[in-house]
Every structure is written in structure tokens, then in C-alpha cells.
Coordinates of C-alpha atoms in Angstrom, one line a residue:
Chain A
X1 CA -30.6 -21.6 3.4
X2 CA -33.7 -21.7 1.5
X3 CA -35.3 -22.4 4.6
X4 CA -34.2 -18.6 6.6
X5 CA -35.3 -16.7 2.9
X6 CA -39.5 -16.9 4.1
X7 CA -38.5 -15.5 7.3
X8 CA -36.3 -12.8 6.3
X9 CA -39.2 -11.1 4.2
X10 CA -41.6 -10.9 6.7
X11 CA -39.2 -9.1 9.1
X12 CA -38.7 -6.3 6.3
X13 CA -41.8 -6.2 6.0
X14 CA -42.9 -4.8 9.8
X15 CA -39.8 -2.8 10.0
X16 CA -40.7 -1.0 6.5
X17 CA -44.5 -0.4 7.7
X18 CA -43.2 0.2 11.2
X19 CA -40.2 1.6 11.5
X20 CA -40.5 5.2 9.6
X21 CA -43.7 5.7 10.0
X22 CA -43.2 5.5 14.2
X23 CA -40.7 8.2 13.6
X24 CA -42.5 10.2 10.9
X25 CA -45.9 11.1 13.7
X26 CA -43.5 11.9 16.2
X27 CA -40.3 13.5 15.8
X28 CA -39.6 15.3 18.8
X29 CA -39.2 12.5 21.0
X30 CA -36.9 10.4 18.4
X31 CA -33.3 9.7 20.0
X32 CA -31.7 11.6 17.0
X33 CA -33.0 14.6 18.0
X34 CA -31.3 13.7 22.1
X35 CA -28.0 16.3 22.4
X36 CA -24.3 14.6 22.2
X37 CA -23.8 14.1 25.6
X38 CA -26.8 12.0 25.4
X39 CA -26.1 9.6 22.7
X40 CA -22.6 9.4 23.9
X41 CA -24.1 8.1 27.1
X42 CA -26.9 5.5 25.3
X43 CA -23.6 4.5 23.2
X44 CA -22.3 4.0 26.4
X45 CA -25.1 2.1 27.8
X46 CA -25.5 -0.4 24.9
X47 CA -21.1 -0.5 24.4
X48 CA -21.4 -2.1 27.9
X49 CA -24.3 -4.1 27.9
X50 CA -22.8 -6.1 24.2
X51 CA -19.6 -6.4 26.4
X52 CA -21.1 -7.7 29.6
X53 CA -24.1 -9.7 28.7
X54 CA -22.4 -13.2 27.5
X55 CA -20.3 -13.4 31.0
X56 CA -23.5 -12.8 32.8
X57 CA -25.3 -15.7 31.1
X58 CA -22.5 -17.8 31.6
X59 CA -21.8 -16.7 34.9
X60 CA -25.8 -17.4 35.5
X61 CA -25.4 -20.5 34.1
X62 CA -22.3 -21.5 36.6
X63 CA -24.5 -20.4 39.5
X64 CA -27.6 -22.1 39.1
X65 CA -25.9 -25.8 37.9
X66 CA -23.5 -25.5 41.1
X67 CA -25.6 -24.0 43.9
X68 CA -29.0 -25.7 43.3
X69 CA -28.8 -29.3 44.6
X70 CA -25.7 -31.3 45.5
X71 CA -22.0 -29.5 46.1
X72 CA -19.9 -31.1 43.6
X73 CA -16.5 -31.3 44.9
X74 CA -14.2 -30.1 41.9
X75 CA -16.4 -27.0 40.7
X76 CA -17.3 -24.5 43.1
X77 CA -19.3 -22.2 43.2
X78 CA -19.3 -18.6 42.1
X79 CA -19.4 -17.3 45.7
X80 CA -16.7 -19.3 46.9
X81 CA -14.4 -19.0 43.3
X82 CA -14.7 -14.8 43.9
X83 CA -13.3 -15.0 47.5
X84 CA -10.8 -17.4 46.8
X85 CA -9.5 -15.5 44.5
X86 CA -8.9 -12.7 46.0
X87 CA -7.5 -14.9 48.6
X88 CA -4.9 -16.4 46.5
X89 CA -4.0 -13.3 44.8
X90 CA -3.5 -10.3 46.4
X91 CA -0.9 -11.4 48.4
X92 CA 2.6 -12.2 48.4
X93 CA 1.8 -14.4 45.1
X94 CA 1.8 -11.2 43.1
X95 CA 5.3 -10.2 43.6
X96 CA 6.1 -13.9 43.6
X97 CA 4.3 -15.5 41.4
X98 CA 2.4 -12.9 39.0
X99 CA 5.2 -10.4 38.5
X100 CA 7.5 -12.6 38.0
X101 CA 5.5 -14.7 35.0
X102 CA 4.5 -11.4 33.6
X103 CA 7.8 -10.3 32.8
X104 CA 8.5 -13.9 31.4
X105 CA 5.5 -13.1 28.7
X106 CA 6.5 -10.0 28.6
X107 CA 10.3 -10.3 27.9
X108 CA 9.1 -14.1 25.3
X109 CA 6.3 -11.0 23.7
X110 CA 9.1 -8.4 23.1
X111 CA 11.8 -11.0 21.6
X112 CA 9.1 -12.1 19.1
X113 CA 8.5 -9.0 17.9
X114 CA 11.7 -8.2 17.7
X115 CA 13.0 -10.6 16.1
X116 CA 10.1 -11.5 13.8
X117 CA 10.0 -8.1 11.9
X118 CA 13.9 -8.2 11.8
X119 CA 14.3 -11.0 10.5
X120 CA 10.6 -11.0 8.8
X121 CA 11.9 -7.7 6.6
X122 CA 15.6 -9.2 5.9
X123 CA 14.0 -12.7 4.7
X124 CA 11.0 -10.7 2.9
X125 CA 13.4 -8.1 1.0
X126 CA 16.5 -10.6 0.0
X127 CA 15.7 -13.0 -3.0
X128 CA 18.2 -15.5 -2.1
X129 CA 17.8 -15.4 1.9
X130 CA 14.1 -16.2 1.2
X131 CA 14.9 -19.5 -1.4
X132 CA 17.8 -20.3 1.5
X133 CA 15.6 -20.1 4.8
X134 CA 12.0 -20.6 3.8
X135 CA 12.3 -24.9 3.8
X136 CA 14.2 -25.3 6.9
X137 CA 12.1 -22.7 8.3
X138 CA 9.3 -24.2 7.7
X139 CA 11.1 -27.2 9.6
X140 CA 11.4 -24.9 12.8
X141 CA 7.6 -24.1 12.4
X142 CA 6.4 -27.5 12.4
X143 CA 8.3 -28.5 15.2
X144 CA 5.9 -28.1 18.1
X145 CA 7.9 -25.6 21.0
X146 CA 6.6 -27.8 24.1
X147 CA 9.2 -30.7 23.0
X148 CA 11.8 -28.4 23.1
X149 CA 11.1 -27.5 26.7
X150 CA 13.4 -30.3 27.6
X151 CA 16.1 -29.5 25.2
X152 CA 15.8 -26.0 26.1
X153 CA 16.6 -27.4 29.9
X154 CA 19.8 -29.2 28.6
X155 CA 21.4 -26.4 26.6
X156 CA 19.8 -23.2 28.5
X157 CA 19.3 -24.4 32.2
X158 CA 16.0 -24.3 34.1
X159 CA 16.5 -20.0 34.8
X160 CA 14.0 -17.5 33.1
X161 CA 15.9 -17.6 29.6
X162 CA 14.7 -20.9 29.4
X163 CA 11.1 -20.0 29.8
X164 CA 12.1 -16.8 27.4
X165 CA 13.1 -19.4 24.8
X166 CA 10.3 -21.1 24.8
X167 CA 8.0 -18.4 24.4
X168 CA 9.6 -17.1 21.6
X169 CA 10.3 -20.3 20.3
X170 CA 6.2 -20.7 19.5
X171 CA 5.8 -16.8 19.2
X172 CA 8.1 -15.9 17.1
X173 CA 6.5 -17.7 13.8
X174 CA 3.4 -16.1 13.1
X175 CA 4.6 -12.8 13.1
X176 CA 8.1 -14.2 11.4
X177 CA 6.0 -15.2 8.4
X178 CA 3.2 -12.2 8.6
X179 CA 6.6 -10.0 7.9
X180 CA 8.0 -12.2 5.1
X181 CA 4.4 -12.4 3.7
X182 CA 3.8 -8.7 4.0
X183 CA 7.2 -7.5 2.3
X184 CA 6.5 -9.7 -0.3
X185 CA 2.7 -8.7 -1.2
X186 CA 4.6 -5.0 -1.8
X187 CA 2.4 -2.6 -4.2
X188 CA 4.5 -2.9 -6.9
X189 CA 3.5 0.4 -8.4
X190 CA 4.2 1.9 -4.9
X191 CA 7.7 0.6 -4.9
X192 CA 8.3 2.0 -8.4
X193 CA 7.2 5.0 -7.0
X194 CA 9.7 4.7 -4.1
X195 CA 12.7 3.9 -6.1
X196 CA 11.4 6.4 -9.2
X197 CA 12.2 9.2 -6.2
X198 CA 15.4 7.7 -5.0
X199 CA 14.4 6.0 -1.7
X200 CA 16.7 4.0 -1.2
X201 CA 18.6 2.4 2.0
X202 CA 17.0 2.5 5.7
X203 CA 14.9 5.3 4.5
X204 CA 12.6 3.1 1.8
X205 CA 12.0 0.1 4.8
X206 CA 11.2 3.3 7.0
X207 CA 8.7 4.6 5.1
X208 CA 7.5 1.7 2.3
X209 CA 8.6 -1.5 3.4
X210 CA 7.4 -1.5 7.4
X211 CA 4.3 0.6 7.0
X212 CA 3.4 -1.9 3.6
X213 CA 4.0 -4.8 5.7
X214 CA 2.4 -3.6 9.3
X215 CA -1.6 -5.1 8.9
X216 CA -0.2 -8.8 8.2
X217 CA 2.6 -7.8 10.7
X218 CA -0.2 -6.8 13.3
X219 CA -2.5 -10.0 12.7
X220 CA 0.6 -11.5 13.3
X221 CA 1.3 -9.9 16.6
X222 CA -2.0 -11.1 17.5
X223 CA -1.9 -14.7 16.9
X224 CA 1.9 -14.5 18.7
X225 CA -0.1 -12.9 22.1
X226 CA -1.9 -16.2 22.6
X227 CA 0.5 -18.7 21.8
X228 CA 2.7 -16.7 24.1
X229 CA 0.4 -16.8 26.7
X230 CA 0.1 -20.9 26.7
X231 CA 3.7 -21.3 26.5
X232 CA 3.8 -19.2 29.3
X233 CA 2.4 -21.3 31.6
X234 CA 3.8 -24.6 30.3
X235 CA 6.9 -23.2 30.6
X236 CA 6.7 -22.9 34.0
X237 CA 5.1 -26.1 34.6
X238 CA 8.6 -27.8 34.0
X239 CA 11.3 -27.2 36.9
X240 CA 10.2 -24.2 38.3
X241 CA 10.0 -22.9 41.4
X242 CA 8.2 -19.4 40.8
X243 CA 5.3 -17.9 38.6
X244 CA 1.4 -19.0 37.1
X245 CA 1.9 -22.6 35.8
X246 CA 3.4 -23.7 38.4
X247 CA 1.4 -22.4 41.1
X248 CA -1.6 -23.3 39.4
X249 CA 0.0 -27.3 38.9
X250 CA 0.3 -27.5 42.8
X251 CA -3.0 -26.3 43.5
X252 CA -4.1 -28.8 41.6
X253 CA -1.8 -32.0 43.0
X254 CA -2.8 -30.9 46.8
X255 CA -6.6 -30.9 45.3
X256 CA -6.7 -26.6 46.5
X257 CA -9.4 -27.0 43.6
X258 CA -11.1 -23.4 44.2
X259 CA -7.4 -22.1 44.3
X260 CA -6.4 -24.1 40.9
X261 CA -9.7 -22.7 39.4
X262 CA -8.5 -19.1 40.5
X263 CA -5.9 -19.5 38.7
X264 CA -7.4 -20.3 35.4
X265 CA -9.6 -17.4 35.7
X266 CA -6.9 -15.2 36.3
X267 CA -4.7 -16.1 33.1
X268 CA -7.9 -15.5 31.1
X269 CA -8.1 -12.2 32.8
X270 CA -4.5 -11.9 31.7
X271 CA -5.4 -12.5 28.0
X272 CA -8.3 -11.1 28.0
X273 CA -6.2 -7.5 29.2
X274 CA -3.7 -8.4 26.9
X275 CA -6.1 -8.2 23.9
X276 CA -7.5 -4.8 25.4
X277 CA -4.2 -3.5 24.5
X278 CA -3.5 -5.2 21.6
X279 CA -6.2 -3.6 20.0
X280 CA -6.0 -0.1 21.4
X281 CA -2.8 0.2 20.1
X282 CA -3.7 -1.5 16.4
X283 CA -6.2 0.7 16.0
X284 CA -3.8 3.9 16.4
X285 CA -0.8 2.3 14.6
X286 CA -3.7 1.2 12.2
X287 CA -5.7 3.6 11.4
X288 CA -4.9 4.4 7.7
X289 CA -5.6 0.8 7.0
X290 CA -9.2 0.5 8.6
X291 CA -9.9 3.9 6.7
X292 CA -9.1 2.5 3.7
X293 CA -10.6 -0.6 4.0
X294 CA -14.1 1.3 4.9
X295 CA -14.0 3.5 1.8
X296 CA -12.9 0.2 -0.7
X297 CA -16.3 -1.8 0.9
X298 CA -18.2 1.3 1.0
X299 CA -17.5 1.5 -3.4
Chain B
X1 CA 18.0 12.8 -41.7
X2 CA 14.8 14.8 -40.9
X3 CA 12.5 15.8 -43.6
X4 CA 10.5 18.9 -42.4
X5 CA 8.3 19.9 -44.6
X6 CA 6.8 23.1 -45.0
X7 CA 3.2 23.9 -43.7
X8 CA 0.7 24.4 -45.9
X9 CA -3.1 24.5 -44.6
X10 CA -4.9 21.1 -44.2
X11 CA -1.1 18.8 -44.2
X12 CA 0.3 17.6 -41.4
X13 CA 4.5 18.7 -40.2
X14 CA 5.4 15.0 -39.5
X15 CA 9.5 15.9 -38.3
X16 CA 10.5 12.5 -37.6
X17 CA 13.0 10.5 -40.0
X18 CA 14.2 7.7 -41.9
X19 CA 17.3 6.2 -40.0
X20 CA 19.6 2.7 -41.1
X21 CA 19.2 1.3 -37.7
X22 CA 20.7 -2.4 -36.0
X23 CA 17.4 -3.1 -36.9
X24 CA 17.0 -2.4 -40.6
X25 CA 15.8 0.4 -42.2
X26 CA 13.6 2.4 -39.4
X27 CA 11.5 5.6 -39.1
X28 CA 12.7 7.5 -36.1
X29 CA 11.3 10.8 -34.0
X30 CA 12.9 14.0 -34.6
X31 CA 16.7 14.0 -33.4
X32 CA 18.8 16.5 -32.9
X33 CA 22.8 16.9 -32.7
X34 CA 24.8 15.3 -30.4
X35 CA 24.3 17.1 -27.3
X36 CA 21.7 19.8 -27.9
X37 CA 18.6 17.3 -26.2
X38 CA 17.4 16.8 -23.0
X39 CA 16.6 13.5 -22.9
X40 CA 17.0 11.0 -25.8
X41 CA 16.2 7.4 -26.8
X42 CA 19.1 6.0 -29.1
X43 CA 17.5 2.4 -30.9
X44 CA 16.0 1.4 -27.3
X45 CA 15.0 -2.3 -27.6
X46 CA 13.0 -4.2 -25.6
X47 CA 12.6 -8.0 -24.9
X48 CA 10.9 -10.0 -22.4
X49 CA 12.6 -13.2 -22.0
X50 CA 9.2 -15.7 -21.1
X51 CA 8.9 -19.4 -20.1
X52 CA 6.5 -19.3 -23.5
X53 CA 9.4 -17.8 -25.3
X54 CA 11.1 -14.4 -26.2
X55 CA 8.6 -11.7 -26.3
X56 CA 9.8 -8.6 -28.5
X57 CA 7.6 -5.5 -26.9
X58 CA 9.8 -2.8 -28.3
X59 CA 11.5 -2.9 -31.5
X60 CA 13.8 -0.1 -32.0
X61 CA 12.7 3.6 -30.9
X62 CA 14.7 6.5 -31.6
X63 CA 13.8 10.5 -30.8
X64 CA 15.0 13.2 -28.2
X65 CA 12.9 15.5 -26.4
X66 CA 14.6 19.3 -25.9
X67 CA 14.6 21.3 -23.0
X68 CA 10.9 22.3 -22.1
X69 CA 8.7 20.2 -24.7
X70 CA 5.7 18.8 -24.0
X71 CA 5.6 15.7 -26.5
X72 CA 2.9 13.1 -26.1
X73 CA 3.5 9.7 -27.1
X74 CA 0.1 7.8 -28.2
X75 CA -0.2 4.7 -29.4
X76 CA -2.5 1.3 -29.8
X77 CA -3.3 -0.6 -26.4
X78 CA 0.0 -3.0 -25.4
X79 CA 2.2 -0.9 -28.5
X80 CA 4.9 -0.8 -25.2
X81 CA 4.0 2.3 -23.9
X82 CA 4.5 1.8 -20.4
X83 CA 7.9 -0.3 -21.3
X84 CA 9.1 2.6 -22.8
X85 CA 8.4 5.3 -19.8
X86 CA 9.9 2.4 -18.0
X87 CA 13.0 2.1 -19.9
X88 CA 13.2 6.0 -19.7
X89 CA 12.5 6.1 -16.2
X90 CA 15.3 3.7 -15.1
X91 CA 13.1 1.2 -13.7
X92 CA 13.6 -1.1 -16.7
X93 CA 16.7 -2.2 -18.2
X94 CA 16.5 -2.0 -22.0
X95 CA 17.6 -4.9 -23.8
X96 CA 19.5 -3.1 -26.8
X97 CA 20.4 0.7 -27.5
X98 CA 19.7 3.6 -24.8
X99 CA 18.8 6.7 -22.6
X100 CA 20.6 9.6 -21.8
X101 CA 19.5 12.2 -20.0
X102 CA 21.8 15.5 -20.7
X103 CA 24.6 12.9 -22.0
X104 CA 24.4 10.7 -19.1
X105 CA 23.1 7.5 -19.9
X106 CA 20.1 5.7 -17.5
X107 CA 20.9 3.5 -15.8
X108 CA 18.9 3.6 -12.4
X109 CA 15.8 6.7 -11.8
X110 CA 17.8 9.7 -12.2
X111 CA 17.5 12.1 -9.9
X112 CA 15.9 15.1 -12.2
X113 CA 13.0 13.1 -13.2
X114 CA 9.8 12.2 -11.7
X115 CA 6.9 10.0 -12.6
X116 CA 3.2 10.4 -12.8
X117 CA 1.9 6.8 -12.8
X118 CA -1.5 5.9 -13.5
X119 CA -2.8 3.9 -10.6
X120 CA -2.9 6.9 -8.2
X121 CA -4.4 5.2 -5.7
X122 CA -1.2 2.8 -5.5
X123 CA 1.1 5.2 -6.0
X124 CA 1.0 7.8 -2.9
X125 CA 0.8 5.9 0.2
X126 CA -1.8 5.4 2.4
X127 CA -0.3 5.6 5.5
X128 CA 0.9 9.2 4.7
X129 CA -1.7 12.1 5.3
X130 CA -1.4 14.1 1.8
X131 CA 1.4 16.8 2.9
X132 CA 3.4 13.9 4.0
X133 CA 2.9 12.3 0.6
X134 CA 4.5 15.5 -1.2
X135 CA 6.7 16.0 1.3
X136 CA 8.4 12.6 1.8
X137 CA 10.8 12.9 -1.6
X138 CA 12.2 16.6 -0.5
X139 CA 12.5 14.8 2.9
X140 CA 14.6 11.8 1.6
X141 CA 17.2 14.1 0.0
X142 CA 17.9 16.0 3.2
X143 CA 15.8 19.0 2.5
X144 CA 15.9 21.7 5.4
X145 CA 12.8 21.7 6.9
X146 CA 12.2 25.7 5.7
X147 CA 12.8 24.6 2.3
X148 CA 10.9 22.2 2.0
X149 CA 7.8 23.8 4.1
X150 CA 8.2 25.9 1.0
X151 CA 7.9 24.0 -1.8
X152 CA 5.2 21.9 -0.5
X153 CA 3.0 25.0 -0.5
X154 CA 3.7 26.0 -3.5
X155 CA 3.3 22.9 -5.1
X156 CA 0.1 21.9 -3.2
X157 CA -1.2 26.2 -3.9
X158 CA -0.7 24.8 -7.6
X159 CA -2.4 22.1 -8.0
X160 CA -5.4 23.6 -5.6
X161 CA -5.6 21.1 -2.8
X162 CA -4.0 24.0 -0.4
X163 CA -7.2 23.0 1.4
X164 CA -6.6 19.3 2.3
X165 CA -2.9 18.7 3.5
X166 CA -4.5 17.0 6.4
X167 CA -6.5 14.3 4.8
X168 CA -5.2 10.8 4.0
X169 CA -5.1 10.1 -0.4
X170 CA -7.7 7.9 0.1
X171 CA -10.0 9.9 1.6
X172 CA -9.8 12.3 -1.9
X173 CA -11.4 11.5 -5.0
X174 CA -9.9 9.9 -7.8
X175 CA -8.7 13.4 -9.9
X176 CA -8.0 15.0 -6.4
X177 CA -5.7 11.9 -5.9
X178 CA -4.2 12.1 -9.3
X179 CA -3.7 15.9 -7.9
X180 CA -1.7 14.8 -5.6
X181 CA 0.8 12.7 -7.3
X182 CA 1.3 15.6 -9.4
X183 CA 1.7 18.3 -6.5
X184 CA 4.3 15.4 -5.1
X185 CA 6.5 15.5 -8.6
X186 CA 6.4 19.2 -8.5
X187 CA 8.2 19.9 -5.3
X188 CA 10.6 17.4 -6.1
X189 CA 11.2 19.9 -9.0
X190 CA 12.1 17.5 -11.7
X191 CA 13.9 18.7 -15.2
X192 CA 12.0 15.7 -17.0
X193 CA 8.2 14.8 -15.7
X194 CA 7.3 11.1 -17.3
X195 CA 3.4 10.5 -17.1
X196 CA 1.9 7.7 -17.8
X197 CA -1.6 7.3 -18.8
X198 CA -2.4 9.6 -15.6
X199 CA -5.8 10.7 -16.2
X200 CA -6.9 7.1 -18.2
X201 CA -8.9 6.4 -14.6
X202 CA -10.8 9.5 -13.7
X203 CA -14.2 10.8 -15.7
X204 CA -14.3 13.3 -18.4
X205 CA -14.7 16.1 -16.4
X206 CA -11.9 15.9 -13.6
X207 CA -9.6 14.7 -17.0
X208 CA -10.4 18.0 -18.7
X209 CA -8.8 19.9 -15.8
X210 CA -6.2 18.3 -14.9
X211 CA -5.3 18.4 -18.6
X212 CA -5.0 22.1 -17.7
X213 CA -3.1 21.7 -15.0
X214 CA -1.0 19.6 -16.4
X215 CA -0.4 22.4 -19.5
X216 CA -0.4 25.6 -16.8
X217 CA 2.3 22.9 -14.6
X218 CA 4.9 22.6 -17.7
X219 CA 4.4 26.5 -18.7
X220 CA 5.2 27.2 -15.0
X221 CA 8.4 25.2 -14.3
X222 CA 9.4 24.9 -17.9
X223 CA 10.1 21.5 -17.3
X224 CA 10.2 18.6 -19.8
X225 CA 7.2 16.5 -20.1
X226 CA 6.7 13.2 -21.8
X227 CA 3.0 12.5 -21.6
X228 CA 2.2 8.6 -22.3
X229 CA -1.7 8.5 -23.1
X230 CA -4.0 6.2 -25.8
X231 CA -6.5 9.6 -26.0
X232 CA -5.5 10.9 -29.4
X233 CA -7.5 13.9 -28.5
X234 CA -5.8 14.3 -24.7
X235 CA -2.4 14.1 -27.1
X236 CA -3.5 16.7 -29.6
X237 CA -4.6 19.0 -27.6
X238 CA -1.8 19.0 -24.3
X239 CA 1.7 18.3 -26.7
X240 CA 3.5 20.4 -29.0
X241 CA 4.7 17.1 -30.0
X242 CA 2.8 13.5 -30.9
X243 CA 5.4 10.7 -30.8
X244 CA 2.8 7.6 -32.3
X245 CA 3.9 4.4 -31.6
X246 CA 3.3 1.4 -34.1
X247 CA 1.4 -1.7 -32.4
X248 CA 3.6 -4.7 -31.1
X249 CA 7.1 -5.0 -31.5
X250 CA 6.8 -1.3 -31.4
X251 CA 8.9 1.5 -33.4
X252 CA 7.5 5.1 -33.9
X253 CA 5.4 5.3 -36.9
X254 CA 5.5 9.2 -36.9
X255 CA 6.1 12.4 -35.0
X256 CA 3.8 15.3 -35.9
X257 CA 4.4 18.8 -34.7
X258 CA 1.5 20.0 -33.1
X259 CA 1.5 23.5 -34.6
X260 CA -1.7 24.5 -32.0
X261 CA -1.5 28.3 -30.7
X262 CA 0.4 28.6 -27.2
X263 CA -2.8 29.3 -25.4
X264 CA -4.7 26.4 -25.4
X265 CA -8.4 26.1 -24.3
X266 CA -10.8 23.1 -24.0
X267 CA -13.8 24.9 -26.1
X268 CA -11.9 27.2 -28.7
X269 CA -8.7 24.7 -29.3
X270 CA -10.9 21.5 -29.6
X271 CA -13.8 23.2 -32.1
X272 CA -10.7 24.4 -33.9
X273 CA -10.2 23.6 -38.0
X274 CA -6.2 23.1 -37.5
X275 CA -7.3 20.8 -34.0
X276 CA -9.5 18.6 -35.8
X277 CA -7.0 18.3 -38.5
X278 CA -4.5 17.1 -37.1
X279 CA -6.5 14.6 -34.5
X280 CA -7.7 13.6 -37.7
X281 CA -4.8 12.3 -38.9
X282 CA -3.2 11.0 -35.4
X283 CA -6.5 9.0 -35.5
X284 CA -5.7 7.7 -39.4
X285 CA -2.0 6.6 -38.2
X286 CA -3.9 4.9 -34.6
X287 CA -6.5 2.8 -37.1
X288 CA -3.0 2.1 -39.5
X289 CA -1.0 1.1 -36.4
X290 CA -4.0 -1.0 -35.5
X291 CA -4.1 -3.5 -38.3
X292 CA -0.6 -4.2 -38.0
X293 CA 0.7 -1.4 -40.4
X294 CA 4.5 -1.8 -40.1
X295 CA 6.7 1.5 -41.1
X296 CA 9.4 -0.6 -41.7
X297 CA 7.7 -2.8 -44.3
X298 CA 6.4 0.4 -45.8
X299 CA 9.6 1.5 -46.2
X300 CA 10.8 -2.1 -48.4
X301 CA 8.2 -1.1 -50.5

């Protein structure tokens, strides 16, 4: 801490001396005077830079450490991996492995969201139900979903529903518990207001409870997405004949190392796309929340 | 029961009385014959049961609110003003006694009552735009769209917010947010409007505007208003009547008639001699209450 302090001062001084002075001497060429279109383009370039900079550096490091010197059987070069990626994942595998995996993932996530929100609204609103279920929920939450796989295989077989059940058994918890917490932390004045205007029953859920718990629910969903992806892969490693998890394990066992890596890359890409879609939805659903927070922080 | 005095310059008319209640001989507010009052509070008591023992917040409150009256409730801090209001609003159940609206006992929030809370930032739905906030109670009541639109437009117009229906409440200043809350109450067309220190959290200039807004809305709608405040000047300026509460456990200390002219003006009214006499009197009573003066002890002597 104390070492940082002396460093910060000179930086601020140079900024204060150089920054405003230069822009004042050349006002016509300052970026602020550019047309809105150019400004937006510049913003897009900047955004692209921040997205791409780290991946480019990582690939460079990877390239240097694999292309220079001796070849490593277990780590392919970037060029080989890209080639393998397109070879492996553009043919039949899309329909035989990628689509089934994504479908299971989607059903798992949708199931977790529906069960989590409905259950959370119920448990969060009904006091005796909360008292009744909370210790039990703690118990089930503590069980790692992976140990349930053999049990579920015995109970509901080795089909797709088992895999969806495994995903739900793990991805459900962040949504369920966050929803309960979101419902419980309801603002008292807002609840009183709703009550005095006679807003009860389903309208109370629709206009008060659900939107008020939405920030916590969204935080829960965000956590659930990555858990769901992990469990999708793991569930496909047991007694499966298709799917990404199954295929990656097959590659690994047959020493198809570049192919195995390409599968891992595909999982990463799916994760990134999921998080991107989530952010897009979240920004729309919680626009009010982000605006409110911004104003509160500025005050 | 009621002991009215004749009005002479400089004297203050106390319209309250003394009554024999389950809690002993106690000062009460002005009451009316059965069936005439719009809102009746009778021997209302509220005791909170806590782990540290029982706390008697309100001992005995008895008063009536006639149709169309604007009454202010003022008391020292911690005098159970909010407790009283929540009991009247049907949000809390009194421990003893009862609240009746049009002769019907209040057991939950009545349909013909609206409440404006002090915490405007927490009483508006932050996920709804201004217009939707005002419209929601009407939508919930199943009113048709055309009627709703008309009421919402009029209410927003009445509070001077016709230009911001698309904003979110948190984008507005504190005073404007409280205007939205008032617009919502106005659009709901209540017969009784309860206001719980609505202007305690806005700045002094905004407060003056909002006070005049409450007076104008009250006159336009003919609604009964019970206005809780800790601000003595505000209570005298706004009300036709100021009910002074004692310190906790609360009883009514005095029920003062505010015989100021009907047309009130921030400058004229506040600088008039009658205003300062009334203000002086209420101030003295609040000071007494703060020092722990108990009206029932004075009666016993």
C-alpha cells in the first residue's frame, strides 16, 4: 500500500500539467470534436482491442512455446489445432454430438430456471415452508452432483433424461437459493405500499415479488450456467454414446490429442457464447437495476 | 365529552375532551356522534411484544375524522406516529380498541384508503416507469384502459409531472419522486389519504411547494387527509386541525382547531399573527410532551 502512494503522485502531476494544456492549445483537432459516427467507430475499435488483446497474447505465447524447438506430442501448434478444429467439428459431429449436447444443456438450464424460480418464490414467500425445507435444502445442496450420476443411472436409466437430471441437480441450487434470498430481502416499504393498494395474489408476484427478486435471480442464473456446462460434459462421460463429453473422452483414449484439444476449445467457445447471450438478456431485464445502482453510486 | 371554548383573540381552541376509557381517565380528541364520522379511532392501543419484554407504544388514542377534513398529527419523535398510521391503514393490528372506516372495522388495508410514505425512494417501484407506477393500482383493480388513462393523466397533471411519464422514478429528484407517489394516491381516488411524514426527506424549498400541492389536491378532490408530521410549522400551516400526541406511551395531548383562513399562502399565512399564536401554542405543547408531561397525570391531580 505505502509503496504505491509515491508512485501515484507524479503520474497525476504529469496528467494535470500535460493533459488539459495540450487540448486547450489545439481544440480543433481534439477527439471530442469528431463527428458522432467517427466517435462510435473509434469506440468500437477500442472495444475490439480490449476483447482481443489478451487472447492474441495467449496465442502468441502458445505459438512461441510450441513452434520453436522440439515438437511436443501432447500440445499441438496453433495452426494444427485450428485445422483439426474445423475438420473435427464441421461434419457429421454437429448433428451426432454437438446438437444433442446443446439440447441437454438447454433443457437442463431451462429446467433449473423454472424449478429454481417457482420453488424459490414459494419457499421465500411462505414462512413455514421455509422453516420446513431450509435444513433439508442445505443437505441436498452439499451433495456433489457427480456422485448422483450412478444413482440416477440406476433410477432413470442412461438416456437423455438422466443427463438433464444431472445438470438440474447441480445447476438448480444457485437459482433456488438466490430466489429465496431475493424474495426474503424484499423492501418493507414497497411491500406495505403494494398491500395498501390491495395488490395481492398473482399480481403481487408479478408486479412486486418477481421483479424485486430479479437482480438476485439473475446472479443465480449466471452461476448456474457454468455449473450446467460442467455437468453436461461429466454426465456424458458416463454410459453415453454421443455428446461432447463422450467424444472428448473417446479422443483422449485413442490418443487423438489435437482432436481432444479441439473439443476442449469448443467447450470454451460454447461457454463464451452462453455468457454473451446471458449478458444481453440481463442488460435488458435489469436495465432499471443498473440505472438505479449507477445513480446511487454517483450520489 | 367535548369542551369547546369560545374563540377570542390570542386564545387557542382545544376541541378535545376527557373521557373515561379502559385505560382510565384520559384526554381524547374530538369525537362525533356514532355514524357521523368517516374515520373513527377508539381506545386504540398498541403493545409490541419483544424478547426484552413488552413495549407499550400507544396507550390510548380516541378521535374522529369527519369527511373532507385535513387533520395533522404532530408529536415528539418516538411518539408512535407511524405505529398509529399503520394501524389506521390496516397494516398493523391494534392490541386493543378499534379503527373504523364508514362504520366498518378496519382489519386489512381498506379499498378506499391510500397511503403516502416518507421513504419515496422505497415506495415507488424502481422497475416501472412513472406512468406505470401511477397506473398499477388501477390496473390491479381491473379498471378499463380508457378510464385508467384519463385518471393517470389527470393525476400527473395535478402534481405537475405531465412531462415525465416515461422516466424511471430514480431518475427524478426526491421532491419529484414524492409527487409521483402523491399522483399514484390521487389517481386511486381514495376517500381517506394517509400521509406519513411525506416531506421529511425533501429540502425546505421543495417542501413548501409540496405543502401547497397537498392543500390544492385536498380541495380539488374533497378527500379526507390525515397528515403525520414532526414539523410544527407544517402542521399548523396545512391543517384545519392539529392533533398533538404525547410522548410514548402515546395518548392525545390536545386537539387544536386551526382557525386560519381557508386560503393559505406560504408568505402571508406564515407571517400572520394568528399563525404565530397557534404555532407558539403547539410548540409549547410539544416541548411539554418531550419533557415527559403526561396528560392523564395532570387529570388525576
